[in-house]
Coordinates of C-alpha atoms and ligand atoms in Angstrom, one line a residue:
X1 CA 0.0 0.0 0.0
X2 CA 1.4 3.4 -1.0
X3 CA 2.0 5.8 1.9
X4 CA -0.5 8.7 2.3
X5 CA 0.5 12.0 0.7
X6 CA -1.3 13.9 3.5
X7 CA -1.7 13.1 7.1
X8 CA -4.2 14.7 9.5
X9 CA -2.7 15.4 12.9
X10 CA -5.1 15.6 15.8
X11 CA -3.2 17.7 18.4
X12 CA -4.2 16.3 21.8
X13 CA -1.9 18.2 24.1
X14 CA -4.5 20.6 25.6
X15 CA -6.5 17.5 26.7
X16 CA -4.3 14.3 26.9
X17 CA -1.2 16.3 27.4
X18 CA -2.4 18.3 30.4
X19 CA -5.0 16.0 32.1
X20 CA -2.4 14.1 34.1
X21 CA -0.5 17.2 35.4
X22 CA -0.7 17.2 39.2
X23 CA -0.5 21.0 39.6
X24 CA -3.5 22.9 38.3
X25 CA -2.6 24.8 35.2
X26 CA -4.3 28.2 34.8
X27 CA -7.0 28.6 32.2
X28 CA -5.0 31.4 30.6
X29 CA -2.2 29.0 29.8
X30 CA -4.6 26.4 28.4
X31 CA -6.3 29.0 26.2
X32 CA -2.9 30.3 25.0
X33 CA -1.8 26.7 24.1
X34 CA -4.9 26.1 22.0
X35 CA -4.6 29.5 20.3
X36 CA -1.0 28.9 19.5
X37 CA -1.8 25.5 18.1
X38 CA -4.6 27.0 15.9
X39 CA -2.1 29.6 14.6
X40 CA 0.3 26.9 13.7
X41 CA -2.3 25.4 11.3
X42 CA -3.6 22.3 13.1
X43 CA -6.9 21.1 11.5
X44 CA -8.0 19.4 14.6
X45 CA -7.2 20.3 18.2
X46 CA -8.5 18.2 21.2
X47 CA -9.2 21.2 23.4
X48 CA -10.5 19.8 26.7
X49 CA -12.7 17.2 28.3
X50 CA -16.2 17.5 29.8
X51 CA -15.5 14.7 32.4
X52 CA -16.2 14.6 36.1
X53 CA -13.9 17.1 37.9
X54 CA -13.7 14.6 40.8
X55 CA -12.1 12.1 38.4
X56 CA -9.9 14.5 36.4
X57 CA -9.6 17.8 38.3
X58 CA -7.3 19.3 35.6
X59 CA -10.2 19.5 33.1
X60 CA -12.6 21.2 35.5
X61 CA -12.3 24.5 33.6
X62 CA -13.5 22.9 30.3
X63 CA -16.3 25.4 29.7
X64 CA -14.0 28.4 30.4
X65 CA -11.4 27.1 28.0
X66 CA -14.0 26.6 25.2
X67 CA -15.5 30.0 25.8
X68 CA -12.2 31.8 25.6
X69 CA -10.3 30.1 22.8
X70 CA -10.0 31.8 19.4
X71 CA -11.6 29.5 16.7
X72 CA -9.7 29.3 13.5
X73 CA -12.1 28.7 10.6
X74 CA -11.6 25.2 9.3
X75 CA -10.2 23.8 12.5
X76 CA -12.2 21.2 14.4
X77 CA -12.2 21.7 18.2
X78 CA -12.9 18.3 19.9
X79 CA -13.8 17.5 23.5
X80 CA -14.2 14.3 25.5
X81 CA -17.8 13.5 26.6
X82 CA -18.2 10.3 28.6
X83 CA -22.0 10.7 29.1
X84 CA -25.0 13.0 28.4
X85 CA -23.9 15.4 31.1
X86 CA -20.6 15.9 29.3
X87 CA -22.4 16.1 25.9
X88 CA -24.8 18.8 27.1
X89 CA -21.9 20.9 28.4
X90 CA -20.0 20.3 25.1
X91 CA -23.0 21.4 23.1
X92 CA -23.4 24.6 25.1
X93 CA -19.7 25.2 24.7
X94 CA -19.9 25.0 20.9
X95 CA -17.7 22.0 20.4
X96 CA -17.2 20.8 16.8
X97 CA -16.7 17.2 17.7
X98 CA -17.5 15.1 20.7
X99 CA -15.5 12.1 21.7
X100 CA -16.9 9.0 23.4
X101 CA -14.2 7.0 25.0
X102 CA -14.3 3.3 25.7
X103 CA -11.9 0.4 26.0
X104 CA -11.1 -2.9 24.5
X105 CA -10.3 -4.2 28.0
X106 CA -12.9 -4.6 30.7
X107 CA -10.5 -3.8 33.6
X108 CA -9.5 -0.5 32.0
X109 CA -13.1 0.4 31.3
X110 CA -13.9 0.0 35.0
X111 CA -10.9 2.0 36.2
X112 CA -11.3 4.9 33.7
X113 CA -15.0 5.4 33.4
X114 CA -16.4 3.3 36.2
X115 CA -18.4 0.9 34.2
X116 CA -18.2 -2.3 32.1
X117 CA -17.7 -2.1 28.3
X118 CA -21.4 -3.0 27.8
X119 CA -22.6 -0.3 30.2
X120 CA -20.3 2.2 28.4
X121 CA -22.0 1.4 25.1
X122 CA -25.4 2.0 26.7
X123 CA -24.1 5.3 27.9
X124 CA -22.7 6.3 24.6
X125 CA -25.8 5.5 22.5
X126 CA -27.7 8.7 23.6
X127 CA -24.6 10.8 23.2
X128 CA -24.2 9.5 19.6
X129 CA -27.8 10.1 18.9
X130 CA -27.7 13.6 20.3
X131 CA -24.5 14.4 18.4
X132 CA -26.2 13.3 15.1
X133 CA -29.3 15.4 15.9
X134 CA -27.1 18.5 16.7
X135 CA -25.0 18.0 13.6
X136 CA -21.8 17.6 15.6
X137 CA -19.1 15.2 14.6
X138 CA -18.7 12.1 16.7
X139 CA -15.4 10.3 17.4
X140 CA -14.9 7.1 19.3
X141 CA -11.7 6.6 21.2
X142 CA -10.8 3.0 22.0
X143 CA -8.2 2.5 24.7
X144 CA -5.9 -0.4 25.4
X145 CA -6.0 -1.8 21.9
X146 CA -2.4 -3.0 22.1
X147 CA -2.2 -3.9 25.8
X148 CA -3.8 -3.1 29.1
X149 CA -2.2 -2.0 32.4
X150 CA -4.5 -4.3 34.3
X151 CA -5.2 -7.3 32.1
X152 CA -2.1 -7.4 30.0
X153 CA -2.7 -8.8 26.6
X154 CA -5.8 -7.7 24.7
X155 CA -7.2 -10.0 22.0
X156 CA -7.7 -8.4 18.6
X157 CA -11.3 -9.7 18.6
X158 CA -12.0 -7.4 21.6
X159 CA -10.8 -4.4 19.7
X160 CA -12.8 -5.3 16.7
X161 CA -16.0 -5.9 18.8
X162 CA -15.9 -2.5 20.3
X163 CA -14.9 -0.8 17.1
X164 CA -17.9 -2.4 15.4
X165 CA -20.2 -0.9 18.1
X166 CA -18.6 2.5 17.6
X167 CA -19.1 2.3 13.8
X168 CA -22.8 1.2 14.3
X169 CA -23.3 4.4 16.4
X170 CA -22.1 6.5 13.5
X171 CA -18.7 7.6 14.6
X172 CA -17.0 9.8 12.0
X173 CA -13.6 8.6 13.3
X174 CA -12.4 5.8 15.5
X175 CA -9.1 6.1 17.4
X176 CA -7.1 2.9 17.9
X177 CA -5.2 3.9 21.1
X178 CA -2.2 2.4 22.7
X179 CA -2.8 3.8 26.1
X180 CA 0.3 2.4 27.7
X181 CA 2.6 2.4 24.7
X182 CA 3.4 -1.3 24.7
X183 CA 2.5 -1.9 21.1
X184 CA 5.1 -2.8 18.5
X185 CA 4.9 -2.4 14.7
X186 CA 3.8 -6.0 13.8
X187 CA 0.9 -6.0 16.3
X188 CA 0.0 -2.5 15.3
X189 CA -0.3 -3.6 11.7
X190 CA -2.4 -6.6 12.6
X191 CA -4.8 -4.5 14.8
X192 CA -5.2 -1.8 12.1
X193 CA -5.7 -4.4 9.4
X194 CA -8.4 -6.2 11.5
X195 CA -10.2 -2.9 12.2
X196 CA -9.9 -1.8 8.5
X197 CA -11.9 -4.9 7.6
X198 CA -15.0 -3.5 9.3
X199 CA -14.4 0.3 9.1
X200 CA -13.2 2.4 6.2
X201 CA -9.5 3.1 6.6
X202 CA -10.1 6.8 6.1
X203 CA -12.0 6.9 9.4
X204 CA -9.3 5.1 11.5
X205 CA -6.8 7.0 13.5
X206 CA -3.7 6.0 15.6
X207 CA -3.3 7.3 19.1
X208 CA 0.1 6.2 20.5
X209 CA 1.6 6.8 23.9
X210 CA 5.4 6.6 23.7
X211 CA 6.2 4.8 26.9
X212 CA 8.4 2.2 25.3
X213 CA 9.6 4.4 22.4
X214 CA 7.7 2.5 19.7
X215 CA 5.3 5.3 18.5
X216 CA 7.1 6.4 15.4
X217 CA 7.6 2.9 14.2
X218 CA 4.0 2.1 15.0
X219 CA 2.9 5.2 13.0
X220 CA 4.9 4.1 10.0
X221 CA 3.4 0.6 10.3
X222 CA -0.1 2.1 10.5
X223 CA 0.6 4.3 7.4
X224 CA 1.7 1.2 5.5
X225 CA -1.8 -0.2 6.1
X226 CA -3.3 3.1 4.9
X227 CA -4.0 4.9 8.2
X228 CA -3.7 8.7 7.6
X229 CA -4.8 10.3 10.9
X230 CA -2.6 10.4 14.0
X231 CA -2.9 11.9 17.4
X232 CA 0.2 13.7 18.8
X233 CA 1.1 16.1 21.6
X234 CA 3.6 18.9 21.6
X235 CA 6.7 18.2 23.8
X236 CA 5.4 14.6 24.2
X237 CA 3.1 15.7 27.0
X238 CA 0.4 13.3 28.1
X239 CA -0.7 10.4 30.1
X240 CA -3.9 9.0 31.6
X241 CA -4.5 9.2 35.4
X242 CA -6.0 5.8 35.2
X243 CA -3.1 4.1 33.4
X244 CA -0.2 4.4 35.9
X245 CA 3.3 4.4 34.5
X246 CA 2.2 5.4 31.0
X247 CA 4.1 8.3 29.5
X248 CA 3.0 11.0 27.1
X249 CA 1.7 10.8 23.6
X250 CA 4.1 10.7 20.8
X251 CA 5.6 14.2 20.4
X252 CA 4.1 16.2 17.6
X253 CA 7.6 17.6 16.7
X254 CA 9.0 14.1 16.2
X255 CA 6.1 13.0 14.0
X256 CA 6.2 16.2 11.9
X257 CA 10.0 15.8 11.5
X258 CA 9.5 12.3 10.3
X259 CA 6.6 13.1 7.9
X260 CA 8.4 16.1 6.5
X261 CA 11.4 14.0 5.8
X262 CA 9.2 11.5 3.9
X263 CA 7.5 14.3 1.9
X264 CA 4.1 13.8 3.5
X265 CA 2.1 17.0 4.0
X266 CA 0.3 18.1 7.1
X267 CA -0.3 21.8 6.6
X268 CA 1.3 22.5 9.9
X269 CA 4.1 25.1 10.6
X270 CA 6.8 22.9 12.0
X271 CA 9.0 25.8 13.4
X272 CA 5.9 27.2 15.2
X273 CA 5.3 23.8 16.8
X274 CA 8.9 23.6 18.0
X275 CA 8.4 27.0 19.7
X276 CA 5.1 25.9 21.3
X277 CA 6.7 22.7 22.6
X278 CA 9.6 24.6 24.2
X279 CA 7.2 27.2 25.6
X280 CA 4.8 24.8 27.3
X281 CA 7.6 22.6 28.6
X282 CA 9.2 25.7 30.1
X283 CA 5.9 26.6 31.7
X284 CA 5.7 23.1 33.2
X285 CA 9.3 23.5 34.4
X286 CA 10.6 20.5 32.7
X287 CA 12.7 19.7 29.6
X288 CA 10.7 19.2 26.4
X289 CA 9.9 15.6 25.7
X290 CA 10.5 15.8 21.9
X291 CA 13.9 14.7 20.6
X292 CA 13.4 16.7 17.4
X293 CA 12.1 19.7 19.2
X294 CA 14.9 19.8 21.7
X295 CA 17.5 19.3 18.9
X296 CA 16.2 22.2 16.8
X297 CA 15.9 24.4 19.9
X298 CA 19.5 23.6 20.9
X299 CA 20.7 24.3 17.3
X300 CA 18.9 27.7 17.4
X301 CA 20.4 28.6 20.7
X302 CA 24.0 27.7 19.5
X303 CA 23.7 29.9 16.4
Ligands
LIG401 P1 -19.2 8.1 38.1 O1 -18.7 8.6 39.4 O2 -19.5 6.7 37.9 O3 -20.5 9.0 37.6 O4 -18.1 8.6 37.0 P2 -21.8 9.4 38.2 O5 -22.8 9.5 37.1 O6 -22.1 8.6 39.4 O7 -21.5 10.9 38.7 C1 -20.6 11.2 39.8 C2 -20.4 12.7 39.9 O8 -19.7 13.2 38.8 C3 -21.7 13.5 40.0 O9 -21.5 14.6 40.7 C4 -22.0 13.9 38.6 O10 -22.8 15.0 38.4 C5 -20.6 14.2 38.1 P3 -22.0 14.8 42.3 O11 -23.4 14.6 42.3 O12 -21.2 13.7 43.0 O13 -21.5 16.2 42.7 N1 -20.4 14.0 36.6 C6 -19.9 14.9 35.8 N2 -19.5 16.1 36.0 C7 -19.0 16.8 34.9 N3 -19.0 16.3 33.7 C8 -19.5 15.1 33.4 C9 -19.9 14.3 34.5 N4 -20.4 13.1 34.6 C10 -20.7 12.9 35.9 N5 -19.5 14.6 32.2 C11 -17.5 9.2 34.8 C12 -18.3 8.2 35.6 C13 -17.5 8.6 33.3 C14 -18.2 10.6 34.8 C15 -16.1 9.4 35.3 O14 -15.6 8.1 35.5 C16 -15.2 10.2 34.5 O15 -15.4 11.4 34.4 N6 -14.2 9.6 33.9 C17 -13.2 10.2 33.1 C18 -11.8 9.9 33.5 C19 -10.8 10.6 32.6 O16 -10.9 11.8 32.4 N7 -9.9 9.8 32.0 C20 -8.9 10.3 31.1 C21 -9.5 10.5 29.7 S1 -9.5 9.0 28.7 C22 -7.9 8.8 28.1 O17 -7.0 9.5 28.5 C23 -7.7 7.8 27.1 C24 -7.5 8.4 25.7 O18 -6.5 9.3 25.7 C25 -7.1 7.3 24.7 C26 -6.0 6.4 25.2 O19 -4.8 6.9 25.3 O20 -6.2 5.3 25.5 C27 -8.8 9.0 25.2
LIG402 MG1 -4.4 8.9 25.5

C-alpha cells in the first residue's frame, strides 16, 4: 500500500497532554496553548474534556477554556464526553466534535469510566444520537487496543468488537489507542488491518503513547496499512491518570519531522510547533519531551 500523501494530525496536548498534570494549570495557559496551536495550522485540536472534575480535576475548567479560545475557521475543536452530562456541556460550549471513549479491556473500562464495556456502550448511545441530531461530529476513542495496564494482553477480537459498536453508532472517526505504549509495529499492523476490515480506513486514527519508544515505528506501520490520521502532543506531554506508568503521547515535533522527511504533507508550521513545545515545557518547568524539538531548539540557541 502506498503511503498517504497527506496526514491529518489531531493535536491532543491541551487534553491528553495536560490532564495528568498534578499542579492545576491556569485557564490562561490552556487557552494560549490552544490559540498557538490554531495559529500553527492544526486542522483538529482536542481542546479539553467534559468529564467529572472529581475524576480529572485538571479538566474542571473545560467550559471556560472553550468560551475563551479563538476559533480558527476550518479547525475542528474536539472535546471528550463520557455521558450525556458531558455532551450537554459540550453542546453549550460549541464543540465541533465530541469524543466518546471506551476500552477494549474490561478492567480499564472500570478504572477509567467506572463501568463495564457493555454499560459504556449503553451510555454512549444517547450521546451518539444527540450528536447526530445536533449535527456535531462524533469520534470514538478505543483504549488499550495494544495492551492493558491491568489485564495485560488484549485480543484483537475485543478491539474489533468495540470498534464495530462505535461504527454502528455512526462515529466519523475511530481512534485505535495504545494507552500504555506497549505496542510494536507488527501487532499495530495486525490490529489496524483487522479494524480496517470493518471500518473504512479513512476513518481510523492511531493514538500512540510513547512509553516504550515505539510510537514512530507504529505510525509508520499504520501508514503502511493506509491509516492517515494520527494523534500527537507537543513536547510529548500526556498520560492518563488511570493508566499508571504510561508516559506521554508521541511528540508532535517528532512526528512532523518524520513526515516532512518523507515528503508527507500536514499543513502545519513545524517551526511554530517547536516553539510551542519549548514554551509549554518551560511553563511546566521540565525539559521538552520531543527529541526533534529539543535538537532544533538547541541548534537555534547555538547559532
Ligand atoms: P461516576 O462517578 O460513575 O459517575 O463517573 P456518576 O454519574 O455517578 O457521577 C458522579 C459525579 O460526577 C456526579 O457529581 C456527577 O454530576 C458528576 P456529584 O453529584 O457527586 O457532585 N459527573 C460529571 N461532572 C461533569 N461532567 C461530566 C460528569 N459526569 C458525571 N461529564 C464518569 C463516571 C464517566 C463521569 C467518570 O468516571 C469520568 O469522568 N471519567 C473520566 C476519566 C478521565 O478523564 N480519563 C482520562 C481521559 S480518557 C484517556 O485519557 C484515554 C485516551 O487518551 C485514549 C488512550 O490513550 O487510551 C482518550
Ligand atoms: Mg491517550
